[in-house]
CSV table of C-alpha atoms in Angstrom, one decimal:
chain,number,residue,atom,x,y,z
A,204,ALA,CA,-1.3,43.0,-17.2
A,205,PRO,CA,-5.1,41.6,-17.8
A,206,GLU,CA,-3.3,39.4,-20.6
A,207,ALA,CA,-0.3,38.5,-18.3
A,208,LEU,CA,-3.1,37.5,-15.5
A,209,THR,CA,-5.0,35.5,-18.1
A,210,ARG,CA,-1.8,33.6,-19.3
A,211,LYS,CA,-1.0,32.8,-15.4
A,212,LYS,CA,-4.4,31.3,-14.8
A,213,THR,CA,-4.1,29.4,-18.0
A,214,ASP,CA,-0.9,27.9,-16.5
A,215,VAL,CA,-2.3,27.1,-13.5
A,216,ALA,CA,-5.2,25.5,-15.0
A,217,GLU,CA,-3.1,23.3,-17.2
A,218,GLU,CA,-1.0,22.4,-14.2
A,219,LEU,CA,-4.0,21.4,-12.4
A,220,GLU,CA,-5.4,19.2,-15.2
A,221,ARG,CA,-1.8,17.7,-15.5
A,222,PHE,CA,-2.0,16.8,-11.7
A,223,LEU,CA,-5.5,15.3,-12.0
A,224,LEU,CA,-4.7,13.1,-14.8
A,225,GLY,CA,-1.2,11.8,-13.1
A,226,GLN,CA,-3.5,10.9,-10.0
A,227,MET,CA,-5.2,8.2,-12.0
A,228,VAL,CA,-3.8,4.6,-11.3
A,229,PRO,CA,-1.6,3.2,-12.7
A,230,ASN,CA,1.1,5.8,-11.7
A,231,PRO,CA,4.3,6.2,-10.3
A,232,THR,CA,2.5,5.7,-6.5
A,233,ILE,CA,0.5,2.8,-7.5
A,234,PRO,CA,2.3,1.4,-10.6
A,235,PHE,CA,0.3,-1.9,-10.3
A,236,PRO,CA,-3.4,-1.5,-9.0
A,237,VAL,CA,-5.7,-4.1,-8.5
A,238,TYR,CA,-7.8,-4.5,-12.0
A,239,MET,CA,-11.0,-3.8,-10.3
A,240,ARG,CA,-9.7,-0.2,-9.4
A,241,ARG,CA,-7.8,0.7,-12.3
A,242,GLY,CA,-8.4,4.3,-13.6
A,243,LEU,CA,-9.5,5.6,-10.0
A,244,VAL,CA,-7.8,8.8,-8.9
A,245,LEU,CA,-5.5,8.6,-5.7
A,246,SER,CA,-7.2,11.2,-3.2
A,247,TYR,CA,-3.9,12.2,-1.7
A,248,ASN,CA,-0.3,13.0,-3.0
A,249,GLN,CA,2.2,12.7,0.0
A,250,SER,CA,5.6,11.9,0.8
A,251,PRO,CA,6.3,8.5,2.0
A,252,ALA,CA,7.6,10.2,5.3
A,253,SER,CA,4.4,12.0,6.1
A,254,PRO,CA,2.5,10.5,9.0
A,255,GLY,CA,-0.1,8.2,8.1
A,256,TYR,CA,1.3,7.5,4.5
A,257,ARG,CA,1.0,3.9,4.8
A,258,TYR,CA,-2.7,4.0,5.5
A,259,THR,CA,-3.7,6.5,2.8
A,260,PHE,CA,-1.0,6.2,0.0
A,261,SER,CA,-3.4,4.1,-2.2
A,262,ARG,CA,-6.7,5.4,-1.0
A,263,SER,CA,-9.2,6.8,-3.6
A,264,SER,CA,-12.4,8.2,-2.3
A,265,ILE,CA,-15.4,7.7,-4.5
A,266,TYR,CA,-16.4,11.6,-4.0
A,267,ASP,CA,-12.8,12.6,-5.5
A,268,ASN,CA,-13.6,10.2,-8.3
A,269,ALA,CA,-17.2,11.6,-9.0
A,270,VAL,CA,-15.9,15.2,-9.0
A,271,ALA,CA,-12.8,14.0,-11.3
A,272,VAL,CA,-15.1,12.6,-13.9
A,273,ILE,CA,-17.1,15.9,-14.3
A,274,ALA,CA,-13.9,18.2,-14.3
A,275,LEU,CA,-12.3,15.5,-16.9
A,276,THR,CA,-15.4,15.7,-18.9
A,277,MET,CA,-15.5,19.4,-18.8
A,278,LEU,CA,-11.6,19.2,-20.0
A,279,ASP,CA,-12.6,17.1,-23.3
A,280,HIS,CA,-11.1,14.0,-21.7
A,281,PRO,CA,-13.9,11.6,-22.0
A,282,ARG,CA,-11.8,8.7,-22.3
A,283,GLU,CA,-10.2,9.2,-18.9
A,284,ALA,CA,-13.3,10.0,-17.6
A,285,THR,CA,-14.9,6.3,-18.6
A,286,LYS,CA,-11.9,4.9,-16.9
A,287,ILE,CA,-12.8,6.3,-13.6
A,288,ILE,CA,-16.5,5.5,-14.3
A,289,ASN,CA,-15.3,2.1,-15.2
A,290,GLY,CA,-13.5,1.6,-12.0
A,291,MET,CA,-16.3,2.6,-9.8
A,292,MET,CA,-18.8,0.2,-11.6
A,293,ARG,CA,-16.4,-2.7,-11.0
A,294,SER,CA,-16.3,-1.7,-7.3
A,295,VAL,CA,-20.1,-1.2,-6.9
A,296,ARG,CA,-22.0,-3.8,-4.3
A,297,PRO,CA,-24.6,-5.9,-5.3
A,298,ASN,CA,-27.1,-3.4,-3.8
A,299,GLY,CA,-26.0,-0.7,-5.4
A,300,ASP,CA,-23.9,0.8,-2.8
A,301,LEU,CA,-20.2,2.1,-3.1
A,302,TRP,CA,-17.7,1.9,-0.1
A,303,PHE,CA,-16.8,5.5,0.6
A,304,GLY,CA,-13.3,5.1,0.5
A,305,LEU,CA,-11.4,2.2,-1.9
A,306,ASN,CA,-7.9,1.0,-1.8
A,307,THR,CA,-6.2,0.5,-5.2
A,308,HIS,CA,-3.4,-1.5,-4.3
A,309,ASN,CA,-5.6,-4.3,-3.0
A,310,SER,CA,-9.2,-5.2,-3.2
A,311,TRP,CA,-10.2,-3.8,0.3
A,312,PRO,CA,-13.0,-3.2,1.1
A,313,ASP,CA,-15.0,-5.8,-0.6
A,314,GLU,CA,-17.7,-8.2,0.1
A,315,LYS,CA,-15.4,-10.9,1.9
A,316,ASP,CA,-13.2,-8.0,3.8
A,317,ASN,CA,-14.8,-4.9,4.7
A,318,ASP,CA,-14.2,-4.3,8.4
A,319,GLY,CA,-13.7,-0.7,9.1
A,320,ALA,CA,-15.3,0.6,5.7
A,321,THR,CA,-17.8,2.9,5.6
A,322,ILE,CA,-20.6,3.9,3.2
A,323,ARG,CA,-22.0,7.6,2.6
A,324,THR,CA,-25.3,8.4,0.8
A,325,GLY,CA,-23.9,11.8,-0.2
A,326,ALA,CA,-20.8,10.4,-1.8
A,327,ASN,CA,-22.9,8.1,-3.6
A,328,CYS,CA,-25.0,10.6,-4.9
A,329,TRP,CA,-22.0,12.5,-6.5
A,330,VAL,CA,-21.0,9.6,-8.3
A,331,GLY,CA,-24.6,9.1,-9.8
A,332,TYR,CA,-24.4,12.9,-10.6
A,333,SER,CA,-21.0,12.6,-12.2
A,334,VAL,CA,-22.1,9.3,-14.5
A,335,CYS,CA,-25.4,11.4,-15.4
A,336,TYR,CA,-23.1,14.4,-16.3
A,337,TYR,CA,-20.9,12.5,-18.6
A,338,ILE,CA,-24.0,10.8,-20.2
A,339,LEU,CA,-25.5,14.2,-20.9
A,340,SER,CA,-22.2,15.4,-22.5
A,341,GLU,CA,-22.6,12.6,-24.9
A,342,LEU,CA,-26.1,12.9,-25.6
A,343,TYR,CA,-25.2,16.8,-26.3
A,344,LYS,CA,-22.8,15.5,-29.2
A,345,ASN,CA,-25.4,12.7,-30.5
A,346,PRO,CA,-28.8,12.8,-29.2
A,347,ASP,CA,-29.0,9.0,-30.1
A,348,ALA,CA,-26.1,8.0,-28.0
A,349,LEU,CA,-27.8,5.7,-25.7
A,350,ASN,CA,-29.2,3.6,-28.3
A,351,ALA,CA,-25.9,3.6,-30.4
A,352,ASP,CA,-23.4,3.0,-27.6
A,353,ARG,CA,-24.1,0.1,-25.3
A,354,ILE,CA,-21.6,0.9,-22.9
A,355,LEU,CA,-23.5,4.4,-22.4
A,356,ALA,CA,-26.7,2.5,-21.8
A,357,ASP,CA,-24.5,0.5,-19.0
A,358,TYR,CA,-23.5,3.8,-17.4
A,359,LEU,CA,-27.2,4.9,-17.0
A,360,GLU,CA,-28.2,1.6,-15.7
A,361,PHE,CA,-25.4,2.2,-13.2
A,362,ALA,CA,-26.6,5.5,-12.3
A,363,GLU,CA,-30.1,4.0,-11.7
A,364,LYS,CA,-28.4,1.4,-9.4
A,365,LEU,CA,-27.0,4.3,-7.5
A,366,ALA,CA,-30.4,6.0,-7.0
A,367,SER,CA,-32.1,3.1,-5.9
A,368,ALA,CA,-29.7,2.3,-3.2
A,369,THR,CA,-30.5,6.2,-1.9
A,370,LEU,CA,-33.8,5.6,-2.3
A,371,GLY,CA,-33.7,2.4,-0.3
A,372,ARG,CA,-32.4,4.8,2.7
A,373,GLN,CA,-35.3,6.9,2.5
A,374,ILE,CA,-37.6,7.4,5.9
A,375,VAL,CA,-41.1,6.7,4.5
A,376,ASN,CA,-42.9,6.7,8.2
A,377,PRO,CA,-44.8,9.6,8.4
A,378,LYS,CA,-44.6,9.5,12.0
A,379,ASP,CA,-40.9,9.7,12.0
A,380,PRO,CA,-39.5,13.2,12.3
A,381,ARG,CA,-37.0,12.3,9.5
A,382,HIS,CA,-40.0,11.4,7.1
A,383,GLY,CA,-38.9,11.8,3.4
A,384,LEU,CA,-35.4,12.3,4.1
A,385,VAL,CA,-32.5,9.8,3.5
A,386,THR,CA,-30.2,8.5,6.1
A,387,GLY,CA,-26.3,9.1,5.9
A,388,GLY,CA,-25.2,5.4,4.9
A,389,ALA,CA,-23.5,2.8,6.9
A,390,GLY,CA,-20.4,2.3,9.6
A,391,ALA,CA,-19.4,4.9,11.8
A,392,TYR,CA,-16.5,5.7,14.0
A,393,ILE,CA,-16.8,7.0,17.6
A,394,TYR,CA,-14.6,7.7,20.4
A,395,GLU,CA,-14.3,5.7,23.5
A,396,THR,CA,-11.9,6.0,26.8
A,397,ILE,CA,-10.3,2.6,27.1
A,398,ASN,CA,-8.0,2.0,30.2
A,399,GLY,CA,-7.6,6.0,30.3
A,400,GLN,CA,-6.8,6.1,26.5
A,401,LEU,CA,-9.0,8.0,24.1
A,402,GLN,CA,-9.5,5.5,20.9
A,403,GLU,CA,-11.1,5.4,17.9
A,404,ILE,CA,-13.7,2.7,17.7
A,405,TYR,CA,-15.5,1.3,14.5
A,406,LYS,CA,-19.3,0.5,14.7
A,407,PRO,CA,-20.5,-1.6,11.8
A,408,GLY,CA,-24.5,-1.3,10.7
A,409,GLU,CA,-26.9,1.7,9.2
A,410,VAL,CA,-26.3,5.3,10.6
A,411,VAL,CA,-29.6,7.0,11.7
A,412,TRP,CA,-28.6,10.3,11.2
A,413,CYS,CA,-29.8,12.5,8.0
A,414,SER,CA,-27.7,15.4,7.1
A,415,THR,CA,-28.7,18.2,4.9
A,416,GLU,CA,-25.8,17.7,2.8
A,417,HIS,CA,-26.6,14.3,2.0
A,418,ASN,CA,-30.3,15.2,1.3
């Protein structure tokens, strides 16, 4: 019985591994992703008949990509992990932020078109952590990897850029009750009643809240 249970767990793990690899674009859902988003993982696996499919079929959350990098590194898929990192690097904003959700069939959001897009500090930090996790895995194999591999040095610079953006949201005013904490990011959705109908309204700009999760 214990052997059968172990075999069953192994089968499930292999199935999940295949699923994760299959979520990377290009794939049957997004056979022709825009170049800057190639390699990212799709966050959803839905039937085209599902409600909201047209809004989410190509969506790729950077949090999902971050944990995928960690999982693929653990599963000894460094090539696939780097494809995801490269996709996120191509999508990073000049100030070091990443949009929380990215389309893969087109370039939304980008610097010219980002209405409705949000930024979340916690997700950015997960990306930075995942990149550092990958770098450390390579250093374990070769302690001189950062000097020998220019791309790995670029990854470290990417992680540092993400960290700098996070520190840019830290409250430094000692009189502020949030002193020392980092705020949650930018962009928010609120609910308002308009003509008797409850609607979701997008509000651009930096958010003021600090969550324990992000910090």
